[in-house]
Short mmCIF file of C-alpha atoms in Angstrom, two decimals:
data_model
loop_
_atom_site.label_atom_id
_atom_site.label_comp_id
_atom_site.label_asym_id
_atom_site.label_seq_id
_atom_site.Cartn_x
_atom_site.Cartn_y
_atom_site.Cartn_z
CA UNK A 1 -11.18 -34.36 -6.90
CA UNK A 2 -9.78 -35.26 -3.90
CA UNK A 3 -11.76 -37.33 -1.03
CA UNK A 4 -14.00 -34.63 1.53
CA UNK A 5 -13.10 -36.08 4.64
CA UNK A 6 -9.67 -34.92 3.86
CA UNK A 7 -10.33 -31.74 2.49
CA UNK A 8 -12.45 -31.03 5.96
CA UNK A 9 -8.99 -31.51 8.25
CA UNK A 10 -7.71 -28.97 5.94
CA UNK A 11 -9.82 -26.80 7.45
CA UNK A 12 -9.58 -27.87 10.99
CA UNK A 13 -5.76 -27.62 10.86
CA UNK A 14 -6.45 -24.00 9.54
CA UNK A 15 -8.69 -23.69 12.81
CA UNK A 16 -5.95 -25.57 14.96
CA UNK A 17 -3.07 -22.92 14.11
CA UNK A 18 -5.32 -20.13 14.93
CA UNK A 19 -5.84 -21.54 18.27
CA UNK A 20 -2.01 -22.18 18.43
CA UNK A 21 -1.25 -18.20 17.83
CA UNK A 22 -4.08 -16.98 20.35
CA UNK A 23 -2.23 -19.58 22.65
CA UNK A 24 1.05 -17.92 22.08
CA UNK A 25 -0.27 -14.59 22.84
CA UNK A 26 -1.51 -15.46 25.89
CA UNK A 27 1.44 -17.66 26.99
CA UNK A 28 3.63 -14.38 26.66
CA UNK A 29 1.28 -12.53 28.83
CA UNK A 30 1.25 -14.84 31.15
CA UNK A 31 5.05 -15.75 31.73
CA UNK A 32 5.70 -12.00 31.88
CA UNK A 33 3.01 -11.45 34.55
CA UNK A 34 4.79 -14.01 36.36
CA UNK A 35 8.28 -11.85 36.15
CA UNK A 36 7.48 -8.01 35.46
CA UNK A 37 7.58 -5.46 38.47
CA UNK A 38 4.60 -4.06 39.23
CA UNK A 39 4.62 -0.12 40.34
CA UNK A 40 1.91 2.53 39.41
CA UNK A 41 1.60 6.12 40.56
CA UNK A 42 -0.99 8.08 39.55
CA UNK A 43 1.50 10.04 37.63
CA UNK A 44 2.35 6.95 35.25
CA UNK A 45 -1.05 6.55 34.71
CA UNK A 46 -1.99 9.55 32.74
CA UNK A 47 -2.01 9.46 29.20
CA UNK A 48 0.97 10.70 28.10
CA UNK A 49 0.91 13.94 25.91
CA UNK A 50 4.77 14.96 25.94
CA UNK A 51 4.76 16.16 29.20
CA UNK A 52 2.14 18.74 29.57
CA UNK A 53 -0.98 17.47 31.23
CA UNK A 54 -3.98 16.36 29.29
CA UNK A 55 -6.87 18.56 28.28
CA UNK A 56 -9.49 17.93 26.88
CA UNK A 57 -11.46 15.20 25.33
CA UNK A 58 -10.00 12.11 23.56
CA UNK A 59 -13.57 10.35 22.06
CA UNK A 60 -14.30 13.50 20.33
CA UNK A 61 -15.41 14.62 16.81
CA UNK A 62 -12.78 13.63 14.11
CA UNK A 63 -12.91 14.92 10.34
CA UNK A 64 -15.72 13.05 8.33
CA UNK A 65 -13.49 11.82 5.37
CA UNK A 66 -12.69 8.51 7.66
CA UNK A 67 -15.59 7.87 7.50
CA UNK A 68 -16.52 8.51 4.01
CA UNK A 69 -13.37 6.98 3.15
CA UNK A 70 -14.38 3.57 4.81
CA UNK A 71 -18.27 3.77 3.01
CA UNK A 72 -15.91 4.11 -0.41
CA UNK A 73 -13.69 0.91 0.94
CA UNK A 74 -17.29 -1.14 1.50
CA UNK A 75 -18.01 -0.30 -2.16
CA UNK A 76 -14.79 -1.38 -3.43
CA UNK A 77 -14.02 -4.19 -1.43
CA UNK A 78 -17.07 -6.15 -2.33
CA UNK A 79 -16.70 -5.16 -5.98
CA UNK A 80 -12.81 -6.92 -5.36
CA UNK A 81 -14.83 -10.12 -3.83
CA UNK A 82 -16.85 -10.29 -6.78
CA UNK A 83 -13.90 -10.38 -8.91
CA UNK A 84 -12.44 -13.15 -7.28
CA UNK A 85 -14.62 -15.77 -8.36
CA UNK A 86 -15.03 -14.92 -11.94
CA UNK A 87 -11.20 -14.31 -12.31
CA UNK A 88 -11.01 -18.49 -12.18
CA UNK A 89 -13.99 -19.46 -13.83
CA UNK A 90 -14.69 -16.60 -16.73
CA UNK A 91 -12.65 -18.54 -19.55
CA UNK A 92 -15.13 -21.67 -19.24
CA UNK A 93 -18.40 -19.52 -19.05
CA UNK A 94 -16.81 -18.01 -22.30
CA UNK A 95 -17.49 -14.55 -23.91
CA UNK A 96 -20.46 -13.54 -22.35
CA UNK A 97 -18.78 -14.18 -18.57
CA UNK A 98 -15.74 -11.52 -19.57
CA UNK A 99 -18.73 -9.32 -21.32
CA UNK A 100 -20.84 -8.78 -18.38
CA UNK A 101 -18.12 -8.50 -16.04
CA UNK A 102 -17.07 -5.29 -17.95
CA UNK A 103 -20.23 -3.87 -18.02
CA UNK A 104 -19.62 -4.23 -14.24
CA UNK A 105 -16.74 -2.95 -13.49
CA UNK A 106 -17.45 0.06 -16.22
CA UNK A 107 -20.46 0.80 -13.77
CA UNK A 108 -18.18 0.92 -11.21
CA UNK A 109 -15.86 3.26 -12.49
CA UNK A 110 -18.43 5.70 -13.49
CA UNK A 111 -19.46 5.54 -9.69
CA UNK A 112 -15.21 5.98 -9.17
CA UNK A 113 -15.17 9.14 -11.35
CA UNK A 114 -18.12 10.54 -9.51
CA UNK A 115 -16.38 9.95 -6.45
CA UNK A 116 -13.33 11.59 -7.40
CA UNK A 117 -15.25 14.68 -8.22
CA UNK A 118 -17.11 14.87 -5.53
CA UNK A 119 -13.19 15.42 -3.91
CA UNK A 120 -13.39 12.11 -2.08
CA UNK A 121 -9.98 11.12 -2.34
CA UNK A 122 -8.46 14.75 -1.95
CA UNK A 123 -6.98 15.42 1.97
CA UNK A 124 -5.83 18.68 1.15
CA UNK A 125 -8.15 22.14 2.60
CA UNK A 126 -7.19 24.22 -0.72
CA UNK B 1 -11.51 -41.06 14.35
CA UNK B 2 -7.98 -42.41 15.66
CA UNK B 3 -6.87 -40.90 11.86
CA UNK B 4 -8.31 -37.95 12.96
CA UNK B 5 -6.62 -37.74 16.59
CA UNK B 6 -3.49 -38.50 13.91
CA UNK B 7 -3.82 -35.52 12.06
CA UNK B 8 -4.63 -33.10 14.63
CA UNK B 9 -1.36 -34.40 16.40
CA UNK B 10 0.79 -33.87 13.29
CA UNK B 11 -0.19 -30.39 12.36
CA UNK B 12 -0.08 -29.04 16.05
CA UNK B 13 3.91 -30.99 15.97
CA UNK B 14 3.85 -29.37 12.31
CA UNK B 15 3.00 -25.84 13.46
CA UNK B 16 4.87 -26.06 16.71
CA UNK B 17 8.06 -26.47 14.26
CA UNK B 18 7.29 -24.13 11.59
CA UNK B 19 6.57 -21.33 13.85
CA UNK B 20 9.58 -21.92 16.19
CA UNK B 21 11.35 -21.19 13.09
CA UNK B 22 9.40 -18.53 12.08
CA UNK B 23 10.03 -16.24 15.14
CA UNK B 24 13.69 -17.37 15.44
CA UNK B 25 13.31 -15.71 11.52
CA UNK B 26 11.67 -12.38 13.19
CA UNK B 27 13.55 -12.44 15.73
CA UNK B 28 16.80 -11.85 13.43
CA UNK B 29 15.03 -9.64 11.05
CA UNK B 30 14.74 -7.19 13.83
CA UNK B 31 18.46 -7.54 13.73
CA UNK B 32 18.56 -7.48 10.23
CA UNK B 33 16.82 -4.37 10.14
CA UNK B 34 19.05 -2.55 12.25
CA UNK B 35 22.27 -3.68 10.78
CA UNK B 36 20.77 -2.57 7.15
CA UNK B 37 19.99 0.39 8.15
CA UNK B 38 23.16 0.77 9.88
CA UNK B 39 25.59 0.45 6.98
CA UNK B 40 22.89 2.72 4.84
CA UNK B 41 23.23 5.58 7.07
CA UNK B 42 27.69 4.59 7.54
CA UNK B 43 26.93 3.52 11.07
CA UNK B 44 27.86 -0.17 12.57
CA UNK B 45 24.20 -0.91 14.18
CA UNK B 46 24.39 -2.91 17.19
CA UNK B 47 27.50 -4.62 18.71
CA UNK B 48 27.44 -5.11 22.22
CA UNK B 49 25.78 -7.82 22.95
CA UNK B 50 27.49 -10.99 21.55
CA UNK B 51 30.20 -10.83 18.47
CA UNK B 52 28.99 -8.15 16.15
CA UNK B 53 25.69 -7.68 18.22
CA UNK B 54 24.37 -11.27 17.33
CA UNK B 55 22.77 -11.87 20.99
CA UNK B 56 21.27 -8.57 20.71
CA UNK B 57 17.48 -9.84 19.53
CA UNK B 58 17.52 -12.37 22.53
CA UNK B 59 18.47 -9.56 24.84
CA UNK B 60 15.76 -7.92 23.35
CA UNK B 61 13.58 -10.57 24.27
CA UNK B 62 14.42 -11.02 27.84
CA UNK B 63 14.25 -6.84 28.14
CA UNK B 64 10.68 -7.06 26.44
CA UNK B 65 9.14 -10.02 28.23
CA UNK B 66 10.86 -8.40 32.03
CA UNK B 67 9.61 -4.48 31.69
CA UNK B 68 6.13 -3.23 33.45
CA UNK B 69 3.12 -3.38 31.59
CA UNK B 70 1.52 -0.17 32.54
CA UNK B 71 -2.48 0.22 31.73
CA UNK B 72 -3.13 3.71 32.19
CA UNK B 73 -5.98 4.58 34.44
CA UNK B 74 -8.37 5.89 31.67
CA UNK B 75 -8.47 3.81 29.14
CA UNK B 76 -11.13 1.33 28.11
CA UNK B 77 -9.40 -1.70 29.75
CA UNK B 78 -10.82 -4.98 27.87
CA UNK B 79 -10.69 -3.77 24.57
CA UNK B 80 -7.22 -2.22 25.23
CA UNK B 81 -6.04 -5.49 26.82
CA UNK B 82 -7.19 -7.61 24.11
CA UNK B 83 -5.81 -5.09 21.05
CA UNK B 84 -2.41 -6.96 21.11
CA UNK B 85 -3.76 -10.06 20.96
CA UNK B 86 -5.99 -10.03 18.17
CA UNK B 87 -3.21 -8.30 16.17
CA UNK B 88 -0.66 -11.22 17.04
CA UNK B 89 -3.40 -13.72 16.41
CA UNK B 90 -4.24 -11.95 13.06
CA UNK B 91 -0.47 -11.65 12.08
CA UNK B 92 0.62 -14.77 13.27
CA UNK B 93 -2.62 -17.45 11.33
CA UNK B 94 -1.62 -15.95 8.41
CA UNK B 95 1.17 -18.40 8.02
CA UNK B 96 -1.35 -21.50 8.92
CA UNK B 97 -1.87 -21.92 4.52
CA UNK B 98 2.14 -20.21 3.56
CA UNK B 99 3.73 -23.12 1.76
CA UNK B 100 7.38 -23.08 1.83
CA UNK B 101 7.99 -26.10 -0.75
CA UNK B 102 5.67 -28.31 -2.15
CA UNK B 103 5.82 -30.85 0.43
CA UNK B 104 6.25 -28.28 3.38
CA UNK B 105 3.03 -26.58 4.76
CA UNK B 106 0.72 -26.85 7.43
CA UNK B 107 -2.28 -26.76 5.53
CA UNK B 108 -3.08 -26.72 1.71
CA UNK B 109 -6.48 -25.43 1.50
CA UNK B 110 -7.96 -24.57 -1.57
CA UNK B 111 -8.89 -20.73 -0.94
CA UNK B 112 -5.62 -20.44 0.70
CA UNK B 113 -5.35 -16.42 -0.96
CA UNK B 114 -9.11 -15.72 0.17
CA UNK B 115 -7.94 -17.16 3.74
CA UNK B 116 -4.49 -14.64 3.79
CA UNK B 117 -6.24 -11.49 2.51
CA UNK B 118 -9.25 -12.29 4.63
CA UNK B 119 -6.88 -12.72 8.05
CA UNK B 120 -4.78 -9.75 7.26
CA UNK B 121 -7.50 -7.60 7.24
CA UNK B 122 -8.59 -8.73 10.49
CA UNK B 123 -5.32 -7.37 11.82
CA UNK B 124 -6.98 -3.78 11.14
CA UNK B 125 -9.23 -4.39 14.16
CA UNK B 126 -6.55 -4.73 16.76
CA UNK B 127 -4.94 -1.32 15.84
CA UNK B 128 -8.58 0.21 15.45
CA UNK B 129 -9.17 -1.15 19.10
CA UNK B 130 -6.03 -0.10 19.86
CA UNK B 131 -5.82 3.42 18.97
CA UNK B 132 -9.35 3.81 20.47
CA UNK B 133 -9.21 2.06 23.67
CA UNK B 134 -5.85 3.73 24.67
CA UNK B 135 -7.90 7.32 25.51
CA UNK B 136 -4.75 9.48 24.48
CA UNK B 137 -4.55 11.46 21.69
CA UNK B 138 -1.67 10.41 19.97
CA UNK B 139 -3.31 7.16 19.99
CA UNK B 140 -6.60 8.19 19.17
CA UNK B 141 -5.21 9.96 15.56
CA UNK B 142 -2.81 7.12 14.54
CA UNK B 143 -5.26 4.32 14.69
CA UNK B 144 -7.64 6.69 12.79
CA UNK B 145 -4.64 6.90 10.11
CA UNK B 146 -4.09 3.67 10.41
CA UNK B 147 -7.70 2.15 9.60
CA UNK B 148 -8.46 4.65 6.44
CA UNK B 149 -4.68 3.85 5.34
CA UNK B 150 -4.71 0.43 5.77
CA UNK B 151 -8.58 -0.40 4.27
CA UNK B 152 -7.38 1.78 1.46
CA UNK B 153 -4.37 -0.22 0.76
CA UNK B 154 -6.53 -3.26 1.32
CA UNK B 155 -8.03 -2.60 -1.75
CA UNK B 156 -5.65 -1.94 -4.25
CA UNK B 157 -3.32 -5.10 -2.76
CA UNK B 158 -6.38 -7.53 -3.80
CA UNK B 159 -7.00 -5.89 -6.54
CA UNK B 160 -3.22 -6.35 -7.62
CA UNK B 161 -3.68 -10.51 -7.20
CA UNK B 162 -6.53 -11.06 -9.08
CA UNK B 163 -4.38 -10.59 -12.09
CA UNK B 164 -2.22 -13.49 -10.66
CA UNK B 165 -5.40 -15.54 -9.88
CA UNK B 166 -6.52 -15.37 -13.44
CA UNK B 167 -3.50 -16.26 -14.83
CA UNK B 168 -3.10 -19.10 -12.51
CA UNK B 169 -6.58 -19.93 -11.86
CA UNK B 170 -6.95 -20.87 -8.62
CA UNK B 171 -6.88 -19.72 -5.22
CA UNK B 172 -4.35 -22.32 -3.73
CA UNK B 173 -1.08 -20.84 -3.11
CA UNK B 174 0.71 -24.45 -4.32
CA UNK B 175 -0.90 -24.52 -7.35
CA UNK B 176 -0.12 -21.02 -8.24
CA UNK B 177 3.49 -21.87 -7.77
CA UNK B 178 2.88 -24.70 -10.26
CA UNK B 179 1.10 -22.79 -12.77
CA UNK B 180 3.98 -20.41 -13.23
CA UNK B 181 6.69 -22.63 -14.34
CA UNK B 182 5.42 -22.48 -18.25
CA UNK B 183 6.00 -18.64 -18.10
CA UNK B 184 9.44 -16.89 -19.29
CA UNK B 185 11.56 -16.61 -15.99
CA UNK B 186 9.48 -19.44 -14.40
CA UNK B 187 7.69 -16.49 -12.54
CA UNK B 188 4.19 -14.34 -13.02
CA UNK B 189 6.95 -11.42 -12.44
CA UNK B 190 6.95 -10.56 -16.29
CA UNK B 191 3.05 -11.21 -16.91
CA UNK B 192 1.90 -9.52 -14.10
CA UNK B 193 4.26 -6.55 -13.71
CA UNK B 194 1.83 -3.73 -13.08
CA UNK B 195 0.32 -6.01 -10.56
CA UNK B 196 3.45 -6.54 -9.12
CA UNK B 197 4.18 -2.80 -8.70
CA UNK B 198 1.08 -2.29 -7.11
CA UNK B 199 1.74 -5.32 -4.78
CA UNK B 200 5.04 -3.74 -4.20
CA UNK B 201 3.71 -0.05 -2.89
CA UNK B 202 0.43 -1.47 -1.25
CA UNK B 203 2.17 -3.86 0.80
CA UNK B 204 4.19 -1.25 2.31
CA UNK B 205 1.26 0.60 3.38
CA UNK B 206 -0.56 -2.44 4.48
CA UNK B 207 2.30 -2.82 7.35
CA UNK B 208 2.71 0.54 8.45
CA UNK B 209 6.06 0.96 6.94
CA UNK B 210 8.05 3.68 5.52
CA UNK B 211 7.57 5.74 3.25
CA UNK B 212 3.86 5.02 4.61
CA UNK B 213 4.55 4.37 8.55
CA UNK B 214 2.14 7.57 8.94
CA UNK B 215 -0.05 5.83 11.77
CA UNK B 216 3.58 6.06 14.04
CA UNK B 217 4.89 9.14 12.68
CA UNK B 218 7.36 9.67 14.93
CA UNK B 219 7.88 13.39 14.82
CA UNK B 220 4.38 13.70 15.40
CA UNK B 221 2.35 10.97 16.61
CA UNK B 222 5.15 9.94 19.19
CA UNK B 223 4.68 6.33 18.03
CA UNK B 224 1.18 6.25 16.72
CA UNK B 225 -1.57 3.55 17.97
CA UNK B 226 0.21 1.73 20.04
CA UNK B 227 1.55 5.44 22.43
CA UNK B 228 0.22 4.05 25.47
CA UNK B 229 1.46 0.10 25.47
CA UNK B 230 4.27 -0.92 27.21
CA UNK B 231 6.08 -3.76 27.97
CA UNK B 232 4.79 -7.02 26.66
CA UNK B 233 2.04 -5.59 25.34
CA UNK B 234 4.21 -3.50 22.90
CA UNK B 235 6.25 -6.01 21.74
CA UNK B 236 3.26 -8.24 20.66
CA UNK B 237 2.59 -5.03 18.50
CA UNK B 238 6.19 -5.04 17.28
CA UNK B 239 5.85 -8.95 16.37
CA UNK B 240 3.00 -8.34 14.75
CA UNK B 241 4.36 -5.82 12.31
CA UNK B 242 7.42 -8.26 11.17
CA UNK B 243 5.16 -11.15 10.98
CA UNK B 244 3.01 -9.48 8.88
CA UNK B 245 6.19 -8.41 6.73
CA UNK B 246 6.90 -12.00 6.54
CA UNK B 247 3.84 -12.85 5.35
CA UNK B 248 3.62 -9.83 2.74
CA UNK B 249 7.23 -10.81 1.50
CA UNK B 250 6.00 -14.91 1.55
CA UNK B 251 2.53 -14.20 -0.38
CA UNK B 252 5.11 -11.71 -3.58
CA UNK B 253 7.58 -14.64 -3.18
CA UNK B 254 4.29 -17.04 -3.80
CA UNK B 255 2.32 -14.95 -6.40
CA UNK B 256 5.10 -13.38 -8.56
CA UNK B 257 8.44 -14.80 -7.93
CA UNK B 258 7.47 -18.64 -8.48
CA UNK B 259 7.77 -19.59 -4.67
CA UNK B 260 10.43 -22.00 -4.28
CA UNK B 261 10.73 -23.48 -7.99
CA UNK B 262 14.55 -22.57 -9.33
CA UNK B 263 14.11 -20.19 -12.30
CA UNK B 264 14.47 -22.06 -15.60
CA UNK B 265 17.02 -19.86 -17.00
CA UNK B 266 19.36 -20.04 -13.94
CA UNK B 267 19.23 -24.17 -13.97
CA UNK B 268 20.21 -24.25 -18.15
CA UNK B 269 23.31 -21.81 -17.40
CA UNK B 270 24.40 -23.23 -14.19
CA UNK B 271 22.89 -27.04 -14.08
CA UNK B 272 24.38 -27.80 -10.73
CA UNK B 273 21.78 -25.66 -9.21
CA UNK B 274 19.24 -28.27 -9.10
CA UNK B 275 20.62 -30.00 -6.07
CA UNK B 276 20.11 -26.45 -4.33
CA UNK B 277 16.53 -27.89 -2.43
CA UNK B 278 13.50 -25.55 -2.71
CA UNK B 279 13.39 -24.01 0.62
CA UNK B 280 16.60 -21.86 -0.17
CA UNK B 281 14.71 -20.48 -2.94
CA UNK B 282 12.14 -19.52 -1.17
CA UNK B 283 13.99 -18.05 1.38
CA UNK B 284 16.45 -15.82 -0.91
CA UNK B 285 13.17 -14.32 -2.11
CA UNK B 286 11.50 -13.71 0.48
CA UNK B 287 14.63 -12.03 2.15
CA UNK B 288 14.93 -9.96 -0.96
CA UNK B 289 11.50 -8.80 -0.08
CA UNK B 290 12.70 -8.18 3.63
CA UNK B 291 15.67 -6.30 2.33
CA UNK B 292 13.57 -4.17 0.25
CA UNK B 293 11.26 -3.01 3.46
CA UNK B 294 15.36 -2.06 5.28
CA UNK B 295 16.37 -0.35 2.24
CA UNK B 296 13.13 1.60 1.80
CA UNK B 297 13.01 2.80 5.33
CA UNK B 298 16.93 3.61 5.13
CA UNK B 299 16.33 5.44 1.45
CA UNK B 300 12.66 7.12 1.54
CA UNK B 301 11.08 9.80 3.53
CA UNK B 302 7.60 9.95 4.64
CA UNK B 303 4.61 10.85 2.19
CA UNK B 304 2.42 13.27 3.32
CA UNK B 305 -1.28 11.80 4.47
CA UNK B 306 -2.88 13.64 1.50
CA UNK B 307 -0.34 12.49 -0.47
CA UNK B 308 -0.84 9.25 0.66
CA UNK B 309 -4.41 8.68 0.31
CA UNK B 310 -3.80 10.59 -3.37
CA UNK B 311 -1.62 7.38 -4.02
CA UNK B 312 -4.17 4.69 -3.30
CA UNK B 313 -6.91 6.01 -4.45
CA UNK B 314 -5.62 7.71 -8.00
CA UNK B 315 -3.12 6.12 -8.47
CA UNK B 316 -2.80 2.30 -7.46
CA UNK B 317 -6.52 1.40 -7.76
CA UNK B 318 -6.68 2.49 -11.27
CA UNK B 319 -3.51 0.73 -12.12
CA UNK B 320 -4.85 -2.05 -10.71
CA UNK B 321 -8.51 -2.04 -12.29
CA UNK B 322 -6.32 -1.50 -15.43
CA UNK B 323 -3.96 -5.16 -14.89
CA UNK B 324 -7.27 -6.82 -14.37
CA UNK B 325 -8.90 -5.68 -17.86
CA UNK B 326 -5.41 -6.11 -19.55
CA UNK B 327 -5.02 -9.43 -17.81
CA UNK B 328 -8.34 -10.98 -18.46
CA UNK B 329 -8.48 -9.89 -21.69
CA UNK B 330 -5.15 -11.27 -23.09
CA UNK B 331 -6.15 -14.47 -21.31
CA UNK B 332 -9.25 -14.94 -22.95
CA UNK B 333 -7.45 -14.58 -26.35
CA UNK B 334 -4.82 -16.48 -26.24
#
């Protein structure tokens, strides 16, 4: 394996190009606050909605599937992290590495058919 | 700690370098894009500026960096000024681990897939914050799209590379390259080519782009999330997209196509090919990607957004789950 000092700049070259892109961002911002024209009217200012003015509230109540949608995403997402892992190592744990992962995801799938009748996944009123 | 001073001075030259040539790269796909889809649709595309419209990206540019950035008078103003940014920052860090030949990266780390998938999905927040902050309701309904769509694309695209991590087994991008020269074609396209379809039609909706571009559905969103930004502000947005088309198009190149190796069966017909250095591979793929985001968006209409979440969720993530079983499985036997 290879030395840790050097595999720790790795990671702080990782941490300097992320500083590099917020930098670029902001650089933008800045050299086109130095050269963009600056006129507002209230008129400019409202949130546009083709035209018409706006009515009513913005920050209201949206349809619940979002949000069930994104509880179903947690689920899956950290079953897709667990994979990750085992996908390198479960040919040296052997047999019993692939076994239990099956169980696993089988478990998982049982949850995915309940979900799909339960009419998660379906948008549509009818 | 003068070797470390070194370093840090090497990858900020490095980076400087590789990302001046990466936005000259979006620049000209923006131009790409519109000749593309030009010739699909028997048009010429742009023209003006320059021979054959060639100038026209910088023009864009300049136009871009010199128009008012209006902040409308409602709207949650540090998350809304902010939005852009984090997007950019997401889109643009991504390419901090991308190697482009074996010798050519900024940094090699060893969970260099964890790190892309990880930073990609922090690109959800800005058009989240985005779509919230902006108070309109255009706004307000494509960044909703956008954040079920995208998590639920999420999904399926990591489920689609574990395949390729258990073939390759590992997480760093280089060594996946390596690993897939003993395979037919010198590529994990063969192996892996459920994963690869999956890839394909997740990565599509991971970027907001047609047939899946719901979140800016034009005919009725207006443009989507980003309705309300103007001016610089929008084109970080717009940057954001391509670089994250790059990146998309870099990471298939990486996991399927065998990166920037020459495929085996090209070199034995044609032998003089080996003088042909390994960043023109790379690039010819990842182009090919590129062209296949133009030629979608000139070919494909929209999905529905039932349709849409019908895909992800019945369709891909199965498919997926499916790959990994398959995968594993024939791996462990073999």
């Amino acid at each position: 394996m290879e030395p840790e000092i050097l595999l720790r700049e790795r990671y702080v070259a990782v941490l300097i190009v992320i500083i590099i892109s917020l930098l670029i961002g902001l650089a933008l911002f800045i050299i086109s606050n130095f050269l963009r024209p600056k006129r507002p009217y209230r008129e400019k200012l409202t949130p546009y909605e083709c035209g018409i003015p706006s009515t009513g509230e913005t920050w209201d109540r949206f349809n619940v599937k979002f949000y069930i949608v994104t509880i179903a995403f947690v689920i899956f997402d950290v079953e897709t992290v667990f994979l990750y892992p085992w996908a390198i190592v479960y040919k040296k744990i052997g047999f019993y590495a692939l076994l239990e992962m099956y169980i696993f995801l089988f478990l998982l799938i049982v949850g995915y058919f309940y979900a799909l009748g339960k009419n998660i996944f379906n948008w549509r009123k009818d | 700690m003068m070797e470390t001073f070194y370093i840090i001075l090497i990858t900020i030259l490095k980076t400087a370098l590789y990302f001046g040539v990466l936005m000259l790269h979006v620049a000209y796909a923006t131009y790409a894009e519109r000749k593309v889809i030009g010739h699909i649709q028997l048009r010429l595309g742009p023209m003006v500026v320059g021979p054959h419209g060639l100038l026209q990206p910088i023009a864009d540019v300049i136009k871009l960096i010199f128009k008012e950035d209006i902040i409308p008078s409602n709207v949650d103003k540090k998350i809304f000024t902010i939005a852009p940014l984090i997007s950019l920052t997401a889109a643009l860090s991504t390419f901090a681990v991308i190697p482009v030949t074996d010798k050519w990266f900024i940094a090699d780390i060893n969970v260099g897939i964890l790190y892309v998938l990880g930073i990609l999905g922090v690109g959800t927040y800005g058009i989240i914050f985005a779509g919230w902050s902006s108070n309109s309701k255009y706004a307000f309904l494509g960044g909703l799209r956008s954040a079920a769509q995208m998590i639920s694309y999420e999904v399926a695209l990591a489920m689609s590379i574990v395949g390729v991590i258990i073939m390759a087994e590992s997480f760093n991008l280089t060594e996946i390259v390596n690993r897939q020269a003993q395979y037919p074609l010198g590529m994990f396209l063969f192996p892996q080519i459920i994963g690869y379809f999956v890839f394909i039609v997740a990565m599509l909706a991971e970027t907001n782009r047609v047939p899946f571009d719901l979140p800016e559905a034009e005919t009725e969103l207006v443009a989507g999330y980003f309705v309300e930004y103007s001016g610089i502000r929008f084109s970080l947005f717009y940057l954001a997209e391509y670089l994250a088309m790059f990146c998309m198009s870099a990471l298939a190149t990486i996991c399927f196509w065998g990166g920037w190796t020459i495929p085996p069966f090209l070199l034995k017909i044609f032998p003089f090919l080996s003088i042909v250095p390994g960043v023109v591979w790379f690039l010819l793929k990842v182009y090919f990607h590129m062209f296949l985001f133009f030629w979608f968006r000139g070919t494909l209409p929209r999905y529905r957004y039932d349709q849409l979440m019908a895909i992800g969720w019945k369709v891909l993530i199965p498919l997926a789950l499916f790959n990994i079983i398959l995968t594993s499985l024939i791996k462990y036997y073999s």
